[in-house]
Short mmCIF file of C-alpha atoms in Angstrom, two decimals:
data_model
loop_
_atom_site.label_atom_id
_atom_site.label_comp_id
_atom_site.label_asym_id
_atom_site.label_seq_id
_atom_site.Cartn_x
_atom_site.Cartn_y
_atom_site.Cartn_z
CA UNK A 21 8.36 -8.93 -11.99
CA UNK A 22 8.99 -6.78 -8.52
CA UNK A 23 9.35 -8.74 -5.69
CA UNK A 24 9.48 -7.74 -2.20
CA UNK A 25 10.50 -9.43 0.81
CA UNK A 26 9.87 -8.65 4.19
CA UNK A 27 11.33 -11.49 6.14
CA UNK A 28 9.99 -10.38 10.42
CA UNK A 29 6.19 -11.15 10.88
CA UNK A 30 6.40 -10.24 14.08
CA UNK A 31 8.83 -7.83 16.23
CA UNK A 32 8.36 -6.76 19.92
CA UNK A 33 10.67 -4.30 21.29
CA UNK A 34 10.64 -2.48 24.81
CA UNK A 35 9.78 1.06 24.72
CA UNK A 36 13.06 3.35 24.03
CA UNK A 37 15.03 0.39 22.34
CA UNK A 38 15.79 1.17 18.53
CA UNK A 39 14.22 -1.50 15.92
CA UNK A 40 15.30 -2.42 12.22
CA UNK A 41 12.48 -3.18 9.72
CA UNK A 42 13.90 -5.12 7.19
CA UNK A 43 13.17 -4.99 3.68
CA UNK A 44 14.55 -7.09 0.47
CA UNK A 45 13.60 -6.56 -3.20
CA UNK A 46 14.20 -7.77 -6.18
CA UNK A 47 13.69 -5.85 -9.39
CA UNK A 48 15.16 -6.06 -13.53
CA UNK A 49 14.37 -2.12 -13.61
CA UNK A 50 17.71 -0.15 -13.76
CA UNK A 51 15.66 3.34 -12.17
CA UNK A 52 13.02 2.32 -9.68
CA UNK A 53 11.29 3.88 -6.58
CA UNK A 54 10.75 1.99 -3.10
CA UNK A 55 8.43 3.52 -0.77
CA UNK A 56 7.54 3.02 3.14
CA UNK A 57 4.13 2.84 4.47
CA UNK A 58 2.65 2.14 7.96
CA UNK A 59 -0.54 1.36 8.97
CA UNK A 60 -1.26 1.61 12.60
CA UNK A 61 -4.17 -0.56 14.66
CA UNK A 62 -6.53 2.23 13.47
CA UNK A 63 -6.48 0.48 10.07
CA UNK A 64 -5.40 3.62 7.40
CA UNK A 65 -2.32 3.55 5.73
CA UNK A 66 0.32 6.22 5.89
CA UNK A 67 2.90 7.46 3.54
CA UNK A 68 6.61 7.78 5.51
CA UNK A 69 9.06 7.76 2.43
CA UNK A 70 10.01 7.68 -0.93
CA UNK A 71 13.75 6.83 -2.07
CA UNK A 72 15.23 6.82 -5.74
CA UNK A 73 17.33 4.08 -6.96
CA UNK A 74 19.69 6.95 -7.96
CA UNK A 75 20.39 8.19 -4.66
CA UNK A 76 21.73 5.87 -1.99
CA UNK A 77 22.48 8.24 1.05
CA UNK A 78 20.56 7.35 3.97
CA UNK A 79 17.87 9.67 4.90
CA UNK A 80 16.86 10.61 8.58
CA UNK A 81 13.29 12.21 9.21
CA UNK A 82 13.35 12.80 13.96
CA UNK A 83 13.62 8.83 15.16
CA UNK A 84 12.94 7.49 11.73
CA UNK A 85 15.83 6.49 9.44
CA UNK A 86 16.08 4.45 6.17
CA UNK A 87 19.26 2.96 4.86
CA UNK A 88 19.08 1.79 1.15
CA UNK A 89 22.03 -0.47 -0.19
CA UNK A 90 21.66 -0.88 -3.89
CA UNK A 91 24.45 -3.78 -3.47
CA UNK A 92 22.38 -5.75 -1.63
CA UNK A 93 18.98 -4.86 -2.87
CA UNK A 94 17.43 -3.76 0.77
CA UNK A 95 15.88 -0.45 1.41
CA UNK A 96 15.93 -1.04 5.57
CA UNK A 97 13.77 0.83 8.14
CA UNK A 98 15.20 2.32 11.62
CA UNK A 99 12.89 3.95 14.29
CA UNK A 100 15.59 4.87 17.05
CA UNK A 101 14.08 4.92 21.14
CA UNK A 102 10.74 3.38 19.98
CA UNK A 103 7.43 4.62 21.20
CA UNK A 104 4.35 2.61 22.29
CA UNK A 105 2.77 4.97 19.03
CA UNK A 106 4.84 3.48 16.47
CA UNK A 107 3.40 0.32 17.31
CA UNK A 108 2.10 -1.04 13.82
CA UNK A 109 2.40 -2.26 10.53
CA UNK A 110 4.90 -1.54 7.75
CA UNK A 111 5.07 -2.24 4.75
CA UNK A 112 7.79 -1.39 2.17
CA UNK A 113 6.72 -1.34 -1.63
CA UNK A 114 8.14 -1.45 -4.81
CA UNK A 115 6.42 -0.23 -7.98
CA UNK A 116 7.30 -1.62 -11.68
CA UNK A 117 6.89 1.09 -14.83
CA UNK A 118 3.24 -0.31 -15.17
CA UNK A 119 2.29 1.67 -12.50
CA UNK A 120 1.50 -1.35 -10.42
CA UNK A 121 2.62 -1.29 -7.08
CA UNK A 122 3.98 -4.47 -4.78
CA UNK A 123 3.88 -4.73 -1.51
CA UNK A 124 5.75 -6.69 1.06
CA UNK A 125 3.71 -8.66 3.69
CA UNK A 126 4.34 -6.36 6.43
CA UNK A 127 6.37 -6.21 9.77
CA UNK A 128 3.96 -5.68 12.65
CA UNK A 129 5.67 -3.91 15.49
CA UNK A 130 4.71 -3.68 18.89
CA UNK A 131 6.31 -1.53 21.43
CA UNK A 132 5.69 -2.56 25.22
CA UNK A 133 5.64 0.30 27.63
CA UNK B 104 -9.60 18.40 2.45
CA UNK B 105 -11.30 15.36 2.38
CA UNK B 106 -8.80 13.38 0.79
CA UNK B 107 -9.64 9.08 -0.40
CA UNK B 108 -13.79 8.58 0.84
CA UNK B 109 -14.89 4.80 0.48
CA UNK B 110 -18.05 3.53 1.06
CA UNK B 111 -19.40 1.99 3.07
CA UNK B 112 -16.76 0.95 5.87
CA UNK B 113 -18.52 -2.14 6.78
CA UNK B 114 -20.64 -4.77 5.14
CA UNK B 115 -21.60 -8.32 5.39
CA UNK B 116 -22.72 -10.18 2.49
CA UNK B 117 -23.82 -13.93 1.61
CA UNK B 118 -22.82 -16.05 -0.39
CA UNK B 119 -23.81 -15.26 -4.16
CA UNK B 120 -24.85 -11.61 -3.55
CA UNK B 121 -23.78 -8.53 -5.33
CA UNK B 122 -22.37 -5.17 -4.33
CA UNK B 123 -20.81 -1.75 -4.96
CA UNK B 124 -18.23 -0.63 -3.25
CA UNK B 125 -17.73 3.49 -3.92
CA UNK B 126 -14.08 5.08 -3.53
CA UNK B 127 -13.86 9.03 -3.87
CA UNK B 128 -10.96 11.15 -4.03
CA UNK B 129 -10.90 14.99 -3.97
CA UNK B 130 -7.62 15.91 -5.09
CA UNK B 131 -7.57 15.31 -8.89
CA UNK B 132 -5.45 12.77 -9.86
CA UNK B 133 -5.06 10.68 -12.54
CA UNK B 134 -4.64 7.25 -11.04
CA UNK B 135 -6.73 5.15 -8.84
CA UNK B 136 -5.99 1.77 -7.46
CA UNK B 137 -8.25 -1.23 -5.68
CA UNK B 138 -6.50 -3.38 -3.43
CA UNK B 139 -7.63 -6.42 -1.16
CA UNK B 140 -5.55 -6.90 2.35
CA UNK B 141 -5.52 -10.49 4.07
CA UNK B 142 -3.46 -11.67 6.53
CA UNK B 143 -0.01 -12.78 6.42
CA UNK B 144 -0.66 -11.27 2.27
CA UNK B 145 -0.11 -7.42 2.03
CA UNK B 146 -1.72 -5.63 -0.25
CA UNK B 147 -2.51 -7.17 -3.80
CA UNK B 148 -3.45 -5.14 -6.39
CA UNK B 149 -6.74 -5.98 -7.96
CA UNK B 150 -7.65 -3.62 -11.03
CA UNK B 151 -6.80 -0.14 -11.73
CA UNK B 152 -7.37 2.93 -13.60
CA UNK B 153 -5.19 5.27 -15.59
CA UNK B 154 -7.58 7.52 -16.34
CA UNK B 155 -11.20 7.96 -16.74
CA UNK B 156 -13.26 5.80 -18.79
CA UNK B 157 -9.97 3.20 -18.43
CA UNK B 158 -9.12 0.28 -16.41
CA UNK B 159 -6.79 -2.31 -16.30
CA UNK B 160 -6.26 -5.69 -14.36
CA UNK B 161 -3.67 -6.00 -11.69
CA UNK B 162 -2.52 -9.01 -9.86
CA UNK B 163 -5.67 -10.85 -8.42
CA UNK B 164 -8.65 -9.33 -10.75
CA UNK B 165 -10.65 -12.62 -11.14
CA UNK B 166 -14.68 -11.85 -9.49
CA UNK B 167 -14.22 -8.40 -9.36
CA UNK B 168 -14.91 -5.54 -12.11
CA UNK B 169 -14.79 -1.83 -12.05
CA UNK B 170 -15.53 1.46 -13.84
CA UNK B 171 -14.66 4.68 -13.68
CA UNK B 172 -17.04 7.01 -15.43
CA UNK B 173 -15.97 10.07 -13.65
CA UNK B 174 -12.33 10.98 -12.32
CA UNK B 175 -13.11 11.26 -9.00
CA UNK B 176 -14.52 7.93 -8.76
CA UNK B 177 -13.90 4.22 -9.06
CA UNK B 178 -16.38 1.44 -8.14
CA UNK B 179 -15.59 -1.70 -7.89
CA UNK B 180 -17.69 -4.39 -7.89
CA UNK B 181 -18.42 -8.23 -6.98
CA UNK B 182 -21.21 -9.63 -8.76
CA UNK B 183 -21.20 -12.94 -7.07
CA UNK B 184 -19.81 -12.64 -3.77
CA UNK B 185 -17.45 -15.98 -2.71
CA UNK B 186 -16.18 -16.26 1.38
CA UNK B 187 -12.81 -16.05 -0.40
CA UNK B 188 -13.51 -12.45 -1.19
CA UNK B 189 -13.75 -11.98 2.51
CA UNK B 190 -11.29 -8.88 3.09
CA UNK B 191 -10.67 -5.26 3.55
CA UNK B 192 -10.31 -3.67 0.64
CA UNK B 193 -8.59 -0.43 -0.03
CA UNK B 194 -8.99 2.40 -2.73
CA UNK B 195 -5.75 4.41 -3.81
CA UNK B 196 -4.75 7.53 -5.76
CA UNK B 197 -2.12 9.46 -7.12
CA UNK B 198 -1.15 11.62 -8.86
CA UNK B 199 0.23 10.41 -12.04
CA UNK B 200 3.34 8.03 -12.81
CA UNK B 201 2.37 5.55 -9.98
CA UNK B 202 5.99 4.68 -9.81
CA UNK B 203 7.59 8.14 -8.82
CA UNK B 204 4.47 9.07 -6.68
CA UNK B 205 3.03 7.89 -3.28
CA UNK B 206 -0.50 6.83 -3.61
CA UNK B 207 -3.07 8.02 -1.23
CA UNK B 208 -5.20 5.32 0.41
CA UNK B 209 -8.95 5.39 1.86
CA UNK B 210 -9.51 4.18 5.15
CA UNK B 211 -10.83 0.94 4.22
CA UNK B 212 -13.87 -1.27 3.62
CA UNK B 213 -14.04 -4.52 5.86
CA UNK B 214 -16.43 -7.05 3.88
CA UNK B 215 -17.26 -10.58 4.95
CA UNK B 216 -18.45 -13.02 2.90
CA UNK B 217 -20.70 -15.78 4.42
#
């Protein structure tokens, strides 16, 4: 079964600093997709990324950046000089070939002005 | 564009009560998804559909059923509502091959149980 850990409850960072969102997963599938959502204090939940097991380069979208390491089964989330509106919660998901996805329990980030 | 509708947002129930709860989606897909959303728990996966007319248990189905007579819609229901069902709920689509695609939430229904 997919399992996904998200290790930080909790992470406060200063405004501008850069933050790490960590995310672990375990999974027997050989392809497999891992996705990144966040879900800010207004409650919906938003669709940042989708990464193939098949490609491992790291992908940068403005501050955002997600490095995936097959090797050590983490699919890790970077928002470089933080603002007070990326304050949420993200999650990081895995899905197995039964179309069911699994979430991790979330990271909630807050960014202090 | 209106996207993943649920209704309603709110609602309060006691104990032993029944309800509907109504998710929508406008864009034609194939799959739809219920989830429930405590604290400190993420999102867990309660039934889904493939398709309409089928539906399928996910991780935590127990006191909940669904249907889905039309494509555009999925209920899901709780015929005997329990303060452990106290939650927000969340209604998901996508397009097809859940695994490849992202799925599309609704805003959210916030339910308490008393």
């Amino acid at each position: 079964a997919q399992k996904v850990t998200q290790a930080q409850t909790e992470i406060s960072v200063v405004e501008k600093e850069d933050v790490t969102l960590d995310c672990v997963y375990e999974t027997r599938d050989t392809t497999y997709y891992l996705f990144w959502y966040k879900q800010p204090p207004s409650g919906e939940l938003v669709f940042l990324i989708r990464r193939n097991s098949f490609d491992e380069q790291n992908e940068i979208s403005g501050r955002y950046s997600w490095n995936f390491q097959k090797s050590t089964s983490s699919f890790n989330f970077t928002i470089t000089a933080s603002q007070v509106v990326d304050s949420a919660v993200y999650f990081c998901a895995l899905p197995n070939t039964g179309n069911q996805f699994y979430f991790g329990t979330g990271t909630s980030l807050t960014v202090i002005p | 564009n209106a996207g993943v509708t649920q209704t309603p947002k709110f609602r309060v129930l006691k104990t032993g009560q029944s309800m509907t709860l109504l998710c929508a989606q406008d864009m034609n897909h194939e799959y739809m998804y219920w989830y429930r959303q405590d604290p400190g728990m993420g999102l867990r996966l309660i039934h889904y559909s493939v398709g309409e007319g089928t539906t399928a248990k996910g991780e935590v189905p127990d006191g909940y059923n669904v249907s889905r007579l039309k494509k555009q819609n999925f209920l899901l229901g709780l015929e005997s509502a329990a303060p452990s069902q106290t939650s927000v709920y969340f209604c998901a689509s996508s397009y097809s091959l859940a695994g490849r695609y992202e799925q599309y939430f609704g805003p959210g229904t916030r339910l308490t149980v008393t």
